[in-house]
């Protein structure tokens, strides 16, 4: 089933770099996402977790206008 595709890919010069780049981009994206998540302050995460419990905009802990 993949024989025609495999043959075409083998004839392209330098095609071996694409899987390596794909893996590198995938890895760097999730490492960056992990760093971004762990860099949040605990107070901000707590405020985000409390947002669905507040009924109006004035009760929102992230709203600076109280």
N, CA, C and O atoms as a CHARMM CRD file, in Angstrom:
* protein
*
  264
    1    1 UNK  N      0.82000  -1.19500   0.00000 PROA 1      0.00000
    2    1 UNK  CA     0.00000   0.00000   0.00000 PROA 1      0.00000
    3    1 UNK  C      0.87000   1.26600   0.00000 PROA 1      0.00000
    4    1 UNK  O      0.55700   2.22900  -0.70100 PROA 1      0.00000
    5    2 UNK  N      1.94400   1.27100   0.77100 PROA 2      0.00000
    6    2 UNK  CA     2.79500   2.45100   0.84800 PROA 2      0.00000
    7    2 UNK  C      4.04200   2.35400  -0.03100 PROA 2      0.00000
    8    2 UNK  O      4.91900   3.21500   0.03600 PROA 2      0.00000
    9    3 UNK  N      4.11900   1.31600  -0.84600 PROA 3      0.00000
   10    3 UNK  CA     5.30800   1.14300  -1.68200 PROA 3      0.00000
   11    3 UNK  C      5.54900   2.30600  -2.64500 PROA 3      0.00000
   12    3 UNK  O      6.69100   2.75100  -2.76200 PROA 3      0.00000
   13    4 UNK  N      4.52300   2.82400  -3.34400 PROA 4      0.00000
   14    4 UNK  CA     4.78800   3.97000  -4.23000 PROA 4      0.00000
   15    4 UNK  C      5.25400   5.20700  -3.46000 PROA 4      0.00000
   16    4 UNK  O      6.12100   5.94500  -3.92800 PROA 4      0.00000
   17    5 UNK  N      4.68200   5.42500  -2.29500 PROA 5      0.00000
   18    5 UNK  CA     5.08000   6.57500  -1.48100 PROA 5      0.00000
   19    5 UNK  C      6.50900   6.39200  -0.97700 PROA 5      0.00000
   20    5 UNK  O      7.31300   7.32400  -0.99700 PROA 5      0.00000
   21    6 UNK  N      6.81100   5.17000  -0.52300 PROA 6      0.00000
   22    6 UNK  CA     8.15100   4.88500  -0.01100 PROA 6      0.00000
   23    6 UNK  C      9.19500   5.07800  -1.10400 PROA 6      0.00000
   24    6 UNK  O     10.25700   5.65100  -0.85900 PROA 6      0.00000
   25    7 UNK  N      8.89800   4.60400  -2.30000 PROA 7      0.00000
   26    7 UNK  CA     9.84500   4.75300  -3.40400 PROA 7      0.00000
   27    7 UNK  C     10.07500   6.23000  -3.72700 PROA 7      0.00000
   28    7 UNK  O     11.21500   6.64800  -3.92900 PROA 7      0.00000
   29    8 UNK  N      9.00600   7.01900  -3.77700 PROA 8      0.00000
   30    8 UNK  CA     9.14800   8.45300  -4.06500 PROA 8      0.00000
   31    8 UNK  C      9.91700   9.18300  -2.98100 PROA 8      0.00000
   32    8 UNK  O     10.72100  10.06800  -3.27300 PROA 8      0.00000
   33    9 UNK  N      9.67800   8.81800  -1.73800 PROA 9      0.00000
   34    9 UNK  CA    10.37500   9.48500  -0.63900 PROA 9      0.00000
   35    9 UNK  C     11.86000   9.12900  -0.61100 PROA 9      0.00000
   36    9 UNK  O     12.68400   9.95100  -0.21200 PROA 9      0.00000
   37   10 UNK  N     12.20600   7.92000  -1.02900 PROA 10     0.00000
   38   10 UNK  CA    13.61400   7.52100  -1.04400 PROA 10     0.00000
   39   10 UNK  C     14.40500   8.25100  -2.12000 PROA 10     0.00000
   40   10 UNK  O     15.62300   8.38300  -2.01000 PROA 10     0.00000
   41   11 UNK  N     13.73200   8.72100  -3.14800 PROA 11     0.00000
   42   11 UNK  CA    14.44000   9.39500  -4.23500 PROA 11     0.00000
   43   11 UNK  C     14.67800  10.87600  -3.96200 PROA 11     0.00000
   44   11 UNK  O     15.45200  11.51300  -4.67700 PROA 11     0.00000
   45   12 UNK  N     14.02800  11.43600  -2.94000 PROA 12     0.00000
   46   12 UNK  CA    14.20000  12.85500  -2.61700 PROA 12     0.00000
   47   12 UNK  C     15.45800  13.01200  -1.76800 PROA 12     0.00000
   48   12 UNK  O     15.61000  12.33800  -0.74900 PROA 12     0.00000
   49   13 UNK  N     16.33800  13.88200  -2.17600 PROA 13     0.00000
   50   13 UNK  CA    17.57700  14.11600  -1.43000 PROA 13     0.00000
   51   13 UNK  C     17.28200  14.89700  -0.15800 PROA 13     0.00000
   52   13 UNK  O     16.56700  15.89900  -0.19500 PROA 13     0.00000
   53   14 UNK  N     17.82400  14.44900   0.96000 PROA 14     0.00000
   54   14 UNK  CA    17.67900  15.16100   2.22900 PROA 14     0.00000
   55   14 UNK  C     16.33400  14.98200   2.90000 PROA 14     0.00000
   56   14 UNK  O     15.98400  15.77400   3.77500 PROA 14     0.00000
   57   15 UNK  N     15.56000  13.96300   2.52100 PROA 15     0.00000
   58   15 UNK  CA    14.23400  13.78300   3.09500 PROA 15     0.00000
   59   15 UNK  C     14.30200  13.27300   4.53900 PROA 15     0.00000
   60   15 UNK  O     13.30900  13.36400   5.26100 PROA 15     0.00000
   61   16 UNK  N     15.42300  12.74900   4.96600 PROA 16     0.00000
   62   16 UNK  CA    15.55100  12.19600   6.32100 PROA 16     0.00000
   63   16 UNK  C     15.49000  13.27600   7.39400 PROA 16     0.00000
   64   16 UNK  O     15.27400  12.96300   8.56500 PROA 16     0.00000
   65   17 UNK  N     15.67400  14.52000   7.02800 PROA 17     0.00000
   66   17 UNK  CA    15.65500  15.60200   8.01600 PROA 17     0.00000
   67   17 UNK  C     14.23200  15.92700   8.47800 PROA 17     0.00000
   68   17 UNK  O     14.05500  16.44200   9.58200 PROA 17     0.00000
   69   18 UNK  N     13.21600  15.63800   7.65900 PROA 18     0.00000
   70   18 UNK  CA    11.84100  16.00100   8.01100 PROA 18     0.00000
   71   18 UNK  C     11.30700  15.27600   9.24300 PROA 18     0.00000
   72   18 UNK  O     10.69100  15.92900  10.08500 PROA 18     0.00000
   73   19 UNK  N     11.50400  13.96500   9.40300 PROA 19     0.00000
   74   19 UNK  CA    11.03900  13.34400  10.65500 PROA 19     0.00000
   75   19 UNK  C     11.76900  13.87800  11.88100 PROA 19     0.00000
   76   19 UNK  O     11.17700  14.00500  12.95300 PROA 19     0.00000
   77   20 UNK  N     13.04400  14.18700  11.72700 PROA 20     0.00000
   78   20 UNK  CA    13.81100  14.73100  12.85200 PROA 20     0.00000
   79   20 UNK  C     13.28900  16.11400  13.22800 PROA 20     0.00000
   80   20 UNK  O     13.12900  16.41400  14.41100 PROA 20     0.00000
   81   21 UNK  N     13.02200  16.95300  12.23800 PROA 21     0.00000
   82   21 UNK  CA    12.47300  18.28800  12.51300 PROA 21     0.00000
   83   21 UNK  C     11.08600  18.19400  13.12800 PROA 21     0.00000
   84   21 UNK  O     10.75800  18.96100  14.03400 PROA 21     0.00000
   85   22 UNK  N     10.26700  17.26600  12.64900 PROA 22     0.00000
   86   22 UNK  CA     8.92400  17.10200  13.19900 PROA 22     0.00000
   87   22 UNK  C      8.98400  16.70600  14.66600 PROA 22     0.00000
   88   22 UNK  O      8.24900  17.25500  15.48700 PROA 22     0.00000
   89   23 UNK  N      9.84400  15.76900  14.99900 PROA 23     0.00000
   90   23 UNK  CA     9.99200  15.34800  16.38800 PROA 23     0.00000
   91   23 UNK  C     10.52300  16.48700  17.25300 PROA 23     0.00000
   92   23 UNK  O     10.07300  16.67300  18.38400 PROA 23     0.00000
   93   24 UNK  N     11.46700  17.23900  16.73100 PROA 24     0.00000
   94   24 UNK  CA    12.02900  18.37000  17.47000 PROA 24     0.00000
   95   24 UNK  C     10.98000  19.44500  17.72900 PROA 24     0.00000
   96   24 UNK  O     10.89300  19.96800  18.84100 PROA 24     0.00000
   97   25 UNK  N     10.19000  19.77800  16.72800 PROA 25     0.00000
   98   25 UNK  CA     9.12300  20.77100  16.90100 PROA 25     0.00000
   99   25 UNK  C      8.10000  20.27900  17.91400 PROA 25     0.00000
  100   25 UNK  O      7.67300  21.04200  18.78100 PROA 25     0.00000
  101   26 UNK  N      7.69700  19.00600  17.81600 PROA 26     0.00000
  102   26 UNK  CA     6.74000  18.41400  18.75000 PROA 26     0.00000
  103   26 UNK  C      7.28000  18.47500  20.18100 PROA 26     0.00000
  104   26 UNK  O      6.56800  18.88200  21.09800 PROA 26     0.00000
  105   27 UNK  N      8.53100  18.07200  20.36700 PROA 27     0.00000
  106   27 UNK  CA     9.14900  18.06400  21.69100 PROA 27     0.00000
  107   27 UNK  C      9.27300  19.47100  22.25900 PROA 27     0.00000
  108   27 UNK  O      8.94300  19.70300  23.42200 PROA 27     0.00000
  109   28 UNK  N      9.74400  20.40400  21.45000 PROA 28     0.00000
  110   28 UNK  CA     9.91500  21.77800  21.92700 PROA 28     0.00000
  111   28 UNK  C      8.58100  22.44300  22.26100 PROA 28     0.00000
  112   28 UNK  O      8.50100  23.23200  23.20300 PROA 28     0.00000
  113   29 UNK  N      7.54400  22.13300  21.50200 PROA 29     0.00000
  114   29 UNK  CA     6.22600  22.69100  21.79700 PROA 29     0.00000
  115   29 UNK  C      5.75700  22.25500  23.18000 PROA 29     0.00000
  116   29 UNK  O      5.31500  23.08700  23.97200 PROA 29     0.00000
  117   30 UNK  N      5.84700  20.95700  23.48000 PROA 30     0.00000
  118   30 UNK  CA     5.35200  20.48500  24.76800 PROA 30     0.00000
  119   30 UNK  C      6.26300  20.86000  25.93000 PROA 30     0.00000
  120   30 UNK  O      5.78000  21.03800  27.04900 PROA 30     0.00000
  121   31 UNK  N      7.55000  20.98200  25.69900 PROA 31     0.00000
  122   31 UNK  CA     8.43700  21.49200  26.75000 PROA 31     0.00000
  123   31 UNK  C      8.10300  22.95900  27.02500 PROA 31     0.00000
  124   31 UNK  O      8.02300  23.37100  28.18300 PROA 31     0.00000
  125   32 UNK  N      7.90800  23.74400  25.97000 PROA 32     0.00000
  126   32 UNK  CA     7.53000  25.14700  26.13900 PROA 32     0.00000
  127   32 UNK  C      6.19500  25.29100  26.84000 PROA 32     0.00000
  128   32 UNK  O      6.02000  26.17400  27.68000 PROA 32     0.00000
  129   33 UNK  N      5.25300  24.42500  26.49700 PROA 33     0.00000
  130   33 UNK  CA     3.94300  24.45200  27.15400 PROA 33     0.00000
  131   33 UNK  C      4.06900  24.12000  28.63200 PROA 33     0.00000
  132   33 UNK  O      3.40700  24.73500  29.46800 PROA 33     0.00000
  133   34 UNK  N      4.91700  23.14700  28.95600 PROA 34     0.00000
  134   34 UNK  CA     5.14000  22.79800  30.36000 PROA 34     0.00000
  135   34 UNK  C      5.77900  23.93000  31.13800 PROA 34     0.00000
  136   34 UNK  O      5.39000  24.19700  32.27500 PROA 34     0.00000
  137   35 UNK  N      6.75200  24.59800  30.54500 PROA 35     0.00000
  138   35 UNK  CA     7.39900  25.74300  31.19600 PROA 35     0.00000
  139   35 UNK  C      6.38600  26.87000  31.39900 PROA 35     0.00000
  140   35 UNK  O      6.37400  27.51500  32.44700 PROA 35     0.00000
  141   36 UNK  N      5.54800  27.10300  30.41100 PROA 36     0.00000
  142   36 UNK  CA     4.53600  28.15100  30.50500 PROA 36     0.00000
  143   36 UNK  C      3.55100  27.85200  31.63100 PROA 36     0.00000
  144   36 UNK  O      3.18700  28.75000  32.39100 PROA 36     0.00000
  145   37 UNK  N      3.12100  26.60900  31.74300 PROA 37     0.00000
  146   37 UNK  CA     2.16300  26.24300  32.79100 PROA 37     0.00000
  147   37 UNK  C      2.80300  26.34000  34.17100 PROA 37     0.00000
  148   37 UNK  O      2.18300  26.86400  35.09700 PROA 37     0.00000
  149   38 UNK  N      4.02100  25.85200  34.32600 PROA 38     0.00000
  150   38 UNK  CA     4.67400  25.88700  35.63800 PROA 38     0.00000
  151   38 UNK  C      5.15100  27.27500  36.03100 PROA 38     0.00000
  152   38 UNK  O      5.52400  27.48900  37.18400 PROA 38     0.00000
  153   39 UNK  N      5.14900  28.22200  35.10400 PROA 39     0.00000
  154   39 UNK  CA     5.57500  29.57100  35.45600 PROA 39     0.00000
  155   39 UNK  C      4.43200  30.41700  36.01600 PROA 39     0.00000
  156   39 UNK  O      4.66600  31.51500  36.52100 PROA 39     0.00000
  157   40 UNK  N      3.19300  29.91200  35.93000 PROA 40     0.00000
  158   40 UNK  CA     2.06000  30.64000  36.50500 PROA 40     0.00000
  159   40 UNK  C      2.19300  30.70700  38.02200 PROA 40     0.00000
  160   40 UNK  O      2.68300  29.77700  38.66200 PROA 40     0.00000
  161   41 UNK  N      1.75200  31.81400  38.57300 PROA 41     0.00000
  162   41 UNK  CA     1.72900  31.95400  40.02600 PROA 41     0.00000
  163   41 UNK  C      0.54500  31.15800  40.57300 PROA 41     0.00000
  164   41 UNK  O     -0.48200  31.01500  39.91000 PROA 41     0.00000
  165   42 UNK  N      0.70400  30.65100  41.77300 PROA 42     0.00000
  166   42 UNK  CA    -0.35100  29.85200  42.38600 PROA 42     0.00000
  167   42 UNK  C     -1.62000  30.66900  42.61600 PROA 42     0.00000
  168   42 UNK  O     -2.72600  30.13700  42.52500 PROA 42     0.00000
  169   43 UNK  N     -1.46500  31.94500  42.91000 PROA 43     0.00000
  170   43 UNK  CA    -2.63200  32.79700  43.13500 PROA 43     0.00000
  171   43 UNK  C     -3.46700  32.93100  41.85500 PROA 43     0.00000
  172   43 UNK  O     -4.69700  32.93600  41.91000 PROA 43     0.00000
  173   44 UNK  N     -2.80000  33.03700  40.71800 PROA 44     0.00000
  174   44 UNK  CA    -3.50600  33.15800  39.44100 PROA 44     0.00000
  175   44 UNK  C     -4.27500  31.88300  39.13600 PROA 44     0.00000
  176   44 UNK  O     -5.42300  31.94100  38.69700 PROA 44     0.00000
  177   45 UNK  N     -3.65500  30.73500  39.36500 PROA 45     0.00000
  178   45 UNK  CA    -4.33100  29.46000  39.11500 PROA 45     0.00000
  179   45 UNK  C     -5.51800  29.30200  40.05200 PROA 45     0.00000
  180   45 UNK  O     -6.57100  28.81900  39.63600 PROA 45     0.00000
  181   46 UNK  N     -5.36800  29.69900  41.30100 PROA 46     0.00000
  182   46 UNK  CA    -6.47500  29.64200  42.25400 PROA 46     0.00000
  183   46 UNK  C     -7.60900  30.56000  41.81200 PROA 46     0.00000
  184   46 UNK  O     -8.77900  30.18900  41.90600 PROA 46     0.00000
  185   47 UNK  N     -7.27700  31.74300  41.33600 PROA 47     0.00000
  186   47 UNK  CA    -8.31100  32.67200  40.86400 PROA 47     0.00000
  187   47 UNK  C     -9.02400  32.10700  39.64300 PROA 47     0.00000
  188   47 UNK  O    -10.24500  32.22500  39.53100 PROA 47     0.00000
  189   48 UNK  N     -8.27800  31.49400  38.72500 PROA 48     0.00000
  190   48 UNK  CA    -8.91000  30.86800  37.55700 PROA 48     0.00000
  191   48 UNK  C     -9.82600  29.72700  37.97500 PROA 48     0.00000
  192   48 UNK  O    -10.89800  29.55100  37.39600 PROA 48     0.00000
  193   49 UNK  N     -9.42100  28.96000  38.96000 PROA 49     0.00000
  194   49 UNK  CA   -10.24900  27.83200  39.38600 PROA 49     0.00000
  195   49 UNK  C    -11.51200  28.30000  40.10000 PROA 49     0.00000
  196   49 UNK  O    -12.49700  27.56300  40.14200 PROA 49     0.00000
  197   50 UNK  N    -11.50700  29.51600  40.66600 PROA 50     0.00000
  198   50 UNK  CA   -12.68200  30.04000  41.35300 PROA 50     0.00000
  199   50 UNK  C    -13.65100  30.76900  40.42400 PROA 50     0.00000
  200   50 UNK  O    -14.78200  31.05500  40.81600 PROA 50     0.00000
  201   51 UNK  N    -13.22500  31.07100  39.20600 PROA 51     0.00000
  202   51 UNK  CA   -14.06500  31.83700  38.28700 PROA 51     0.00000
  203   51 UNK  C    -15.43000  31.20300  38.00500 PROA 51     0.00000
  204   51 UNK  O    -16.42000  31.93500  37.99500 PROA 51     0.00000
  205   52 UNK  N    -15.54800  29.89700  37.77700 PROA 52     0.00000
  206   52 UNK  CA   -16.87200  29.33800  37.49800 PROA 52     0.00000
  207   52 UNK  C    -17.81900  29.38900  38.68800 PROA 52     0.00000
  208   52 UNK  O    -19.03000  29.24400  38.51600 PROA 52     0.00000
  209   53 UNK  N    -17.29700  29.59100  39.88000 PROA 53     0.00000
  210   53 UNK  CA   -18.13900  29.60000  41.07300 PROA 53     0.00000
  211   53 UNK  C    -18.77200  30.96300  41.34700 PROA 53     0.00000
  212   53 UNK  O    -19.70400  31.05900  42.14600 PROA 53     0.00000
  213   54 UNK  N    -18.28500  32.00300  40.70200 PROA 54     0.00000
  214   54 UNK  CA   -18.81400  33.34500  40.92100 PROA 54     0.00000
  215   54 UNK  C    -19.93000  33.61700  39.91600 PROA 54     0.00000
  216   54 UNK  O    -19.80400  33.32300  38.72800 PROA 54     0.00000
  217   55 UNK  N    -21.03900  34.19200  40.42800 PROA 55     0.00000
  218   55 UNK  CA   -22.21100  34.36900  39.58600 PROA 55     0.00000
  219   55 UNK  C    -22.18900  35.64500  38.76200 PROA 55     0.00000
  220   55 UNK  O    -22.70700  35.66100  37.64600 PROA 55     0.00000
  221   56 UNK  N    -21.60600  36.70800  39.28200 PROA 56     0.00000
  222   56 UNK  CA   -21.60300  37.95300  38.51600 PROA 56     0.00000
  223   56 UNK  C    -20.17800  38.47500  38.34500 PROA 56     0.00000
  224   56 UNK  O    -19.23600  37.96700  38.95300 PROA 56     0.00000
  225   57 UNK  N    -20.04500  39.48700  37.51600 PROA 57     0.00000
  226   57 UNK  CA   -18.72000  40.01600  37.19700 PROA 57     0.00000
  227   57 UNK  C    -18.06200  40.69100  38.39200 PROA 57     0.00000
  228   57 UNK  O    -16.83400  40.72600  38.46900 PROA 57     0.00000
  229   58 UNK  N    -18.84200  41.22900  39.32400 PROA 58     0.00000
  230   58 UNK  CA   -18.27100  41.92700  40.47300 PROA 58     0.00000
  231   58 UNK  C    -17.62500  40.96700  41.46000 PROA 58     0.00000
  232   58 UNK  O    -16.76900  41.37700  42.24500 PROA 58     0.00000
  233   59 UNK  N    -18.01500  39.69800  41.43800 PROA 59     0.00000
  234   59 UNK  CA   -17.42700  38.69900  42.33100 PROA 59     0.00000
  235   59 UNK  C    -16.17200  38.06400  41.75400 PROA 59     0.00000
  236   59 UNK  O    -15.50000  37.29600  42.44300 PROA 59     0.00000
  237   60 UNK  N    -15.84900  38.36500  40.52300 PROA 60     0.00000
  238   60 UNK  CA   -14.72200  37.73000  39.85300 PROA 60     0.00000
  239   60 UNK  C    -13.41100  38.13300  40.52800 PROA 60     0.00000
  240   60 UNK  O    -13.13400  39.32700  40.64200 PROA 60     0.00000
  241   61 UNK  N    -12.58700  37.16600  40.98500 PROA 61     0.00000
  242   61 UNK  CA   -11.34200  37.50900  41.67900 PROA 61     0.00000
  243   61 UNK  C    -10.29000  38.11600  40.75600 PROA 61     0.00000
  244   61 UNK  O     -9.35100  38.75200  41.23500 PROA 61     0.00000
  245   62 UNK  N    -10.42600  37.93600  39.44500 PROA 62     0.00000
  246   62 UNK  CA    -9.47300  38.52300  38.51400 PROA 62     0.00000
  247   62 UNK  C     -9.87600  39.91900  38.05400 PROA 62     0.00000
  248   62 UNK  O     -9.09900  40.60000  37.38400 PROA 62     0.00000
  249   63 UNK  N    -11.07100  40.34500  38.40600 PROA 63     0.00000
  250   63 UNK  CA   -11.57400  41.64900  38.01400 PROA 63     0.00000
  251   63 UNK  C    -11.00600  42.71800  38.94600 PROA 63     0.00000
  252   63 UNK  O    -11.29900  42.69600  40.14100 PROA 63     0.00000
  253   64 UNK  N    -10.19400  43.66000  38.42900 PROA 64     0.00000
  254   64 UNK  CA    -9.61900  44.66200  39.31800 PROA 64     0.00000
  255   64 UNK  C    -10.62100  45.70200  39.80400 PROA 64     0.00000
  256   64 UNK  O    -10.35000  46.40900  40.77500 PROA 64     0.00000
  257   65 UNK  N    -11.76600  45.80700  39.15000 PROA 65     0.00000
  258   65 UNK  CA   -12.77000  46.80300  39.53600 PROA 65     0.00000
  259   65 UNK  C    -13.73500  46.18400  40.53400 PROA 65     0.00000
  260   65 UNK  O    -14.68500  45.50700  40.14000 PROA 65     0.00000
  261   66 UNK  N    -13.50300  46.40900  41.81600 PROA 66     0.00000
  262   66 UNK  CA   -14.39600  45.85400  42.84000 PROA 66     0.00000
  263   66 UNK  C    -15.08200  46.95900  43.59400 PROA 66     0.00000
  264   66 UNK  O    -15.87300  46.69100  44.49800 PROA 66     0.00000
